[in-house]
Coordinates of C-alpha atoms in Angstrom, one line a residue:
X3 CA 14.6 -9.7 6.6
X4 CA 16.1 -12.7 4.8
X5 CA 14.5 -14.8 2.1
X6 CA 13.3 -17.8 4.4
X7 CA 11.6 -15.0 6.6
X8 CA 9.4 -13.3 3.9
X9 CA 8.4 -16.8 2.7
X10 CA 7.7 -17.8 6.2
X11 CA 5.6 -14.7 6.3
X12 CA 3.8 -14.9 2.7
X13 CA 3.3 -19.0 4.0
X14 CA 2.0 -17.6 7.2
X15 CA -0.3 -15.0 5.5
X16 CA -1.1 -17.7 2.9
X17 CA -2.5 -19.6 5.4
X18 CA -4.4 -17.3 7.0
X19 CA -5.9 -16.0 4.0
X20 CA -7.2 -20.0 2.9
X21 CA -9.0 -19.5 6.6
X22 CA -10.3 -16.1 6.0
X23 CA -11.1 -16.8 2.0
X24 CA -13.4 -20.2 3.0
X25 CA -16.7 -18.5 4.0
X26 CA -18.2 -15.4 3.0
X27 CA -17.0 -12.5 5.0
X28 CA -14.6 -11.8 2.2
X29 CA -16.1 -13.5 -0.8
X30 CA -16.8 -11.6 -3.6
X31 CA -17.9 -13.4 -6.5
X32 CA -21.5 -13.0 -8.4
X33 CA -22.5 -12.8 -11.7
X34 CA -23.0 -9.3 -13.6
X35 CA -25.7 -8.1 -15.4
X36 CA -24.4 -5.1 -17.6
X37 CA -22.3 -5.1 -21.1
X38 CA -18.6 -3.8 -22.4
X39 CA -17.5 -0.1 -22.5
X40 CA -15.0 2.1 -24.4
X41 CA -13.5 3.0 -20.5
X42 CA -12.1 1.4 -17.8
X43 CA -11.2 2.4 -15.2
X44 CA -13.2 2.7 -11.5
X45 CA -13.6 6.5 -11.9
X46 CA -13.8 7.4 -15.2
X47 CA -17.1 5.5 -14.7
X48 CA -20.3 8.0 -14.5
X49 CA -20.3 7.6 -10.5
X50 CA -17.4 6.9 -8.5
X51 CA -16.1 6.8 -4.5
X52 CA -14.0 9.3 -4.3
X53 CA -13.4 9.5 -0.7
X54 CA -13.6 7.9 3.0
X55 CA -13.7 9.3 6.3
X56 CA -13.3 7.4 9.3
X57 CA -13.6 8.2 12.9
X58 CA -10.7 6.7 14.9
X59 CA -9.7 6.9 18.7
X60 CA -5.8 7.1 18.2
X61 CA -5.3 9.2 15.4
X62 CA -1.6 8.9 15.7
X63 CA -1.3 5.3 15.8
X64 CA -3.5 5.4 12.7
X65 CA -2.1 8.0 10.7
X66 CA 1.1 6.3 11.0
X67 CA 0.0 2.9 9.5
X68 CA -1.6 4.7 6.7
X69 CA 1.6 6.4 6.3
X70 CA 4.0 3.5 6.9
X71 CA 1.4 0.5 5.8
X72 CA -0.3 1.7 3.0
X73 CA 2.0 4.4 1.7
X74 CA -0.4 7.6 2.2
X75 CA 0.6 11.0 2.5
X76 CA -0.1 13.6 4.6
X77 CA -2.3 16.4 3.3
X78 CA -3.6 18.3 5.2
X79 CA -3.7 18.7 9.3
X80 CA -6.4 20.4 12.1
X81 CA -6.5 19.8 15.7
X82 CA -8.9 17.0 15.3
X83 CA -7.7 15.1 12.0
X84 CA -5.6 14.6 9.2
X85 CA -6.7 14.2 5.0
X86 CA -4.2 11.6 4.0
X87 CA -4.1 11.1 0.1
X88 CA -1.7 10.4 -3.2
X89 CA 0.1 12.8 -5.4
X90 CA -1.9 15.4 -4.0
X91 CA -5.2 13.3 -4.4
X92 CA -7.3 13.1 -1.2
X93 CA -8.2 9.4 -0.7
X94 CA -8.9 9.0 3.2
X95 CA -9.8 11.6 6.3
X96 CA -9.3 10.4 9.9
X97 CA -10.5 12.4 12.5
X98 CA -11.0 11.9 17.0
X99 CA -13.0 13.4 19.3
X100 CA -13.8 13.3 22.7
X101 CA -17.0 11.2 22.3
X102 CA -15.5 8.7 20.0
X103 CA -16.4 5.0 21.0
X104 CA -15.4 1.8 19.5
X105 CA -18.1 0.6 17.7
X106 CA -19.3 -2.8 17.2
X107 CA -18.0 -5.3 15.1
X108 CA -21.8 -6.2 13.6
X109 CA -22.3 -2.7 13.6
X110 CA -23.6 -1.4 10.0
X111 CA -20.9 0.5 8.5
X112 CA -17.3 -0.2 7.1
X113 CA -16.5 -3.9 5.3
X114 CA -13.5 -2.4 3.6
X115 CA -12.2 0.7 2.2
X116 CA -10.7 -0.6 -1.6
X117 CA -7.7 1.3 -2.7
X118 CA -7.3 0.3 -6.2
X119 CA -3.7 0.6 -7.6
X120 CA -2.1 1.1 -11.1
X121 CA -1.7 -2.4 -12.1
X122 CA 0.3 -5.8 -11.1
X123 CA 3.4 -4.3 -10.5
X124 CA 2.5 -1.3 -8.0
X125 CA 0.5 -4.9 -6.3
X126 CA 3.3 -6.7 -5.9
X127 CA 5.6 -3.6 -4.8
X128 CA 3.4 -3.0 -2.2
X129 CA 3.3 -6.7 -1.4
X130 CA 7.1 -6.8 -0.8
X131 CA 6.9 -3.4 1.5
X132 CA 3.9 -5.8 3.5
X133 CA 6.2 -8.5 3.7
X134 CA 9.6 -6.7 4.7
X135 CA 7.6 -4.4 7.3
X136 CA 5.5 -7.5 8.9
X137 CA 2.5 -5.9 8.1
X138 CA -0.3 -8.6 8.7
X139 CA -2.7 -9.4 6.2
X140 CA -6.3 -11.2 6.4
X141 CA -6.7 -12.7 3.1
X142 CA -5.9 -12.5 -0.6
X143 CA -8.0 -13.7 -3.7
X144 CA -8.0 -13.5 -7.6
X145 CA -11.7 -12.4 -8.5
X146 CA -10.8 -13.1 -12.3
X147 CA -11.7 -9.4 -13.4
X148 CA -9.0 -8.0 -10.3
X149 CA -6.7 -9.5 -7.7
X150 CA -6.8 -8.0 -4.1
X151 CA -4.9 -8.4 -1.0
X152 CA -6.8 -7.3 2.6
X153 CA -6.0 -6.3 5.8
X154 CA -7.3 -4.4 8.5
X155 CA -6.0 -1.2 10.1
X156 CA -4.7 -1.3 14.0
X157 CA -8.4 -0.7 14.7
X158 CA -10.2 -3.1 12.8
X159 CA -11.3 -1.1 10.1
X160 CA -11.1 -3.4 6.8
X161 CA -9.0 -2.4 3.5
X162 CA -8.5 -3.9 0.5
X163 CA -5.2 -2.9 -2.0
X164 CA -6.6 -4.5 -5.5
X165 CA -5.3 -3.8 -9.0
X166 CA -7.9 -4.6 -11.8
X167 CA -7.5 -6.8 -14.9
X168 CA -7.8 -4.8 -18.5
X169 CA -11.3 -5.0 -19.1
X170 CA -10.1 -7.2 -22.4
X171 CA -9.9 -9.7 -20.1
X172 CA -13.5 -9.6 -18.4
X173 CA -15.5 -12.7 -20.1
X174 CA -19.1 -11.2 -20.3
X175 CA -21.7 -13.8 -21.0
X176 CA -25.0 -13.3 -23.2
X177 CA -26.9 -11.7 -20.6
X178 CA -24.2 -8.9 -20.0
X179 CA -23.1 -9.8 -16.7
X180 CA -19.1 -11.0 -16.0
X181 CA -17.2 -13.8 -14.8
X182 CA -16.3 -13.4 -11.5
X183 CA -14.9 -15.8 -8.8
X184 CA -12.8 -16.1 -5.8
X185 CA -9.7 -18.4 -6.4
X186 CA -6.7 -18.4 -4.9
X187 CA -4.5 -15.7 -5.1
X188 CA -1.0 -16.5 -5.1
X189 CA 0.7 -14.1 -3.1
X190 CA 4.8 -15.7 -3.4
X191 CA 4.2 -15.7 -6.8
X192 CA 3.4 -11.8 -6.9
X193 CA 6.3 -11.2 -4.7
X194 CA 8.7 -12.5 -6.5
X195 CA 7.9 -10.8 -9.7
X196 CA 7.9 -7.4 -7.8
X197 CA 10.9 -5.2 -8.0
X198 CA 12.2 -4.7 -4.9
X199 CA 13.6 -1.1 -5.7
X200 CA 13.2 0.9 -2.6
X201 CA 9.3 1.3 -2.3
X202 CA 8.5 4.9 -0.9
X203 CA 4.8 5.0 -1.1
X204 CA 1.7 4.4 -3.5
X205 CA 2.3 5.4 -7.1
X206 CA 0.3 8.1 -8.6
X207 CA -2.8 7.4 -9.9
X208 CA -3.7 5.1 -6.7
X209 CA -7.3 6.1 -5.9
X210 CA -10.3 4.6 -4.0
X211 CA -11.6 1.6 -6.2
X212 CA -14.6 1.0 -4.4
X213 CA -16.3 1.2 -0.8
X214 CA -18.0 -1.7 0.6
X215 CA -20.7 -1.3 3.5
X216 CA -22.0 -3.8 6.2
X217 CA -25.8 -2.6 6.2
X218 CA -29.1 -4.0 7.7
X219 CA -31.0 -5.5 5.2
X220 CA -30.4 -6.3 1.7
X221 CA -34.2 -5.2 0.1
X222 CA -33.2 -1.6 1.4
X223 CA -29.7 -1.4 0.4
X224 CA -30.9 -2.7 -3.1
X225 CA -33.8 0.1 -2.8
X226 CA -31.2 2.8 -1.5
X227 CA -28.5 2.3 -3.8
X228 CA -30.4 1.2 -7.0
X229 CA -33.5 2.7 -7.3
X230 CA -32.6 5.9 -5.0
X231 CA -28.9 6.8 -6.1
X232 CA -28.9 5.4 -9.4
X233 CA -26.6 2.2 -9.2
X234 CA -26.7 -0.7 -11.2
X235 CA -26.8 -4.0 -9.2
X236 CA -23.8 -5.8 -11.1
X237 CA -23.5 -8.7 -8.8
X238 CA -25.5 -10.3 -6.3
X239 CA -24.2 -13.2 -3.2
X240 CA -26.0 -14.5 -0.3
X241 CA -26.2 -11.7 1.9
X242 CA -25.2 -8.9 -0.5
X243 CA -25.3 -7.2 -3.6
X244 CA -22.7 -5.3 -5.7
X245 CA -23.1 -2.0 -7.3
X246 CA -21.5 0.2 -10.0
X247 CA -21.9 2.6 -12.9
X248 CA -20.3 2.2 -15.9
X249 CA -20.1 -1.1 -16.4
X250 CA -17.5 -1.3 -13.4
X251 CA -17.5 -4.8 -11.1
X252 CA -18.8 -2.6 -8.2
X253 CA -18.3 1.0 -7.2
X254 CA -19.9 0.2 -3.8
X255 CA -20.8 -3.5 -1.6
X256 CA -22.9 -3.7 1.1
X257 CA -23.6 -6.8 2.8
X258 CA -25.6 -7.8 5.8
X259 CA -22.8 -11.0 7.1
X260 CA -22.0 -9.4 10.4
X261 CA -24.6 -7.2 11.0
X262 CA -27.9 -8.5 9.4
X263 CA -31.0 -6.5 11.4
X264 CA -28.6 -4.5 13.6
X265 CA -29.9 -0.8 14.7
X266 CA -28.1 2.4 13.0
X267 CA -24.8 3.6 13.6
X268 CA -24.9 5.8 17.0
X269 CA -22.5 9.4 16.6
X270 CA -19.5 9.4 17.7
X271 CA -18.9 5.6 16.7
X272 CA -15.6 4.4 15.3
X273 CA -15.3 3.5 12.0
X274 CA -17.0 4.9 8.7
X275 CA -18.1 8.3 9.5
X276 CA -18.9 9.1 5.9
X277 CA -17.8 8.0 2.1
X278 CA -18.2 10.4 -1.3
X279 CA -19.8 9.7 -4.4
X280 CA -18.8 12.0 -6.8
X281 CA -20.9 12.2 -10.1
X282 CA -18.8 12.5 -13.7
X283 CA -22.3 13.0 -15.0
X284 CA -23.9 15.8 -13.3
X285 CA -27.6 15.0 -14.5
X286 CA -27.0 11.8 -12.7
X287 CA -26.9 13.7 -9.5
X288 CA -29.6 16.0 -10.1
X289 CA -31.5 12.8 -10.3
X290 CA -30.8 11.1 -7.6
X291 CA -31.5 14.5 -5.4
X292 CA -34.9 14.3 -6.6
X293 CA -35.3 10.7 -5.3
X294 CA -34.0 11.9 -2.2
X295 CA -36.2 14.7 -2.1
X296 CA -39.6 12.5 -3.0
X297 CA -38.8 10.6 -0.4
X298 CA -38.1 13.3 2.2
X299 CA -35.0 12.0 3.2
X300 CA -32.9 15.3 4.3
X301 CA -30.2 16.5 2.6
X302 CA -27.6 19.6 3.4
X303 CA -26.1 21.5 0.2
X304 CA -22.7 23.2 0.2
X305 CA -21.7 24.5 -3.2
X306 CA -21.3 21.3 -5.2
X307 CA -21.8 19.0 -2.4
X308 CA -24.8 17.5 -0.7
X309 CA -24.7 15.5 2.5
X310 CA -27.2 13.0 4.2
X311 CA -27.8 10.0 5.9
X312 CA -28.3 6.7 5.4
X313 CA -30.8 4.1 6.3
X314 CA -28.0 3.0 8.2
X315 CA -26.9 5.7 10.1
X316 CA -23.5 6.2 7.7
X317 CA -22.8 9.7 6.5
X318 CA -22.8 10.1 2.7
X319 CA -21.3 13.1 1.2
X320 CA -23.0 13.2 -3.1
X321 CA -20.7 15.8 -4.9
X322 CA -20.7 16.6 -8.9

């Protein structure tokens, strides 16, 4: 590919992205309502996503853009899916079935998985392998505290690559929340500072940043994920709300754009079949089981793990 045709296609991705950036199906700025830590990064944090699993109808096709797109690696195999992960990490499971059926677009489920990676550099690297491999993107933004590129897999699921800011960076205010916004991002800029040196995949340390959710209604996801599980609402938009521990800009999203009073996911959907929140402080978990429990919402335990539910009909897999 010469010059003139990965400017063409940063333009033509540019251009896109200024349509896709201009409402709020990809916005993500709010204020934050928490203070400054001695960590900083998304899962050193108390709680963290630390897995996604999504059901897909052509597991082939998928595993090879996950592969070839996003620079996963093959983990592990079965009959009916693969664990695709880096350095050994597992980040993402796709599995099929014979009652898989494309779900909805307003469906509740997945906005985006986030894959967060090391810094600027690994951004831009993986920029340049998007550009030189025609992969399309859907829009591009600098929040202030991170910038993040999206796309969406060949079926429709959304992602996010992201690297965040040093939290030296952040600007807290008074009231502890943080300076967020959603400017331009300026994606020939970050691929001509990229080394173009042969990329072969995502470096280690690349892990799931954050999750974010199209849900129902915004009172229950707020009850669900702050009052049930323990989050901290760290940002709040029109039509969603940002969670986190740790201080972090959000761990999980959920936001009710698309799918705003829409019934639960149905089995067998495509899409988000289940994410993982996995607990750094094990009395956090403990907690959060016994909100679970007072409110009889079922839960299965297996060793370490417990798995439930939603209000939405998504699976959610709580492991210390």
């Amino acid at each position: 590919m010469t010059d003139l045709d990965r400017r063409t296609f940063l333009g033509a991705a540019a251009a896109g992205i200024a349509a896709t950036r201009a409402g709020p199906s990809r916005a993500e700025t709010a204020p934050m309502n928490d203070t400054t830590t001695t960590t900083s990064h998304a899962v050193e944090m108390p709680a963290f996503v630390d897995h996604s699993h999504l059901t897909v109808i052509d597991l082939p096709m998928l595993s090879a853009f996950y592969q070839q797109g996003m620079g996963l690696s093959v983990l592990e195999k079965s009959a009916s899916g693969e664990t695709l992960g880096v350095a050994g990490r597992p980040l993402l499971t796709l599995t099929t079935g014979s009652n898989a059926a494309r779900a909805p677009r307003n469906a509740p489920g997945l906005f985006h998985t986030a894959f967060l990676v090391p810094d600027r550099r690994e951004l831009g690297r993986w920029l340049a392998h998007a550009a030189h491999n025609n992969v399309p993107l859907t829009g591009a933004s600098d929040h202030l505290v991170s910038e993040a590129i999206y796309l969406d897999d060949p079926e429709g699921n959304g992602i996010e690559v992201y690297r965040d800011r040093d939290r030296s960076e952040w600007t807290y205010v008074p009231d502890g929340t943080v300076k967020m916004a959603t400017h331009r991002l300026d994606l020939q800029a970050l691929y001509d500072e990229a080394p173009k040196d042969g990329w072969t995949g995502q470096e280690n340390g690349t892990a799931i940043g954050h999750i974010h959710l199209q849900v129902s209604d915004m009172p229950e996801a707020d009850a669900f994920f702050r009052d049930v599980l323990g989050l901290d609402i760290m940002a709040t938009y029109p039509g969603a709300s940002f969670f986190a521990t740790g201080k972090y800009h959000h761990h999980v999203a959920a936001n009710v754009w698309n799918s705003r009073g829409q019934p639960k996911r149905r089995p067998g959907m495509t899409g988000l079949a289940d994410y993982t929140i996995r607990f750094n402080e094990p009395a956090r978990l403990e907690t959060a089981l016994d909100k679970l429990d007072a409110l009889a919402i079922p839960t299965t335990r297996s060793g370490d793990t417990v798995s439930l539910v939603d209000p939405w009909g998504i699976g959610l897999r709580l492991s210390a």
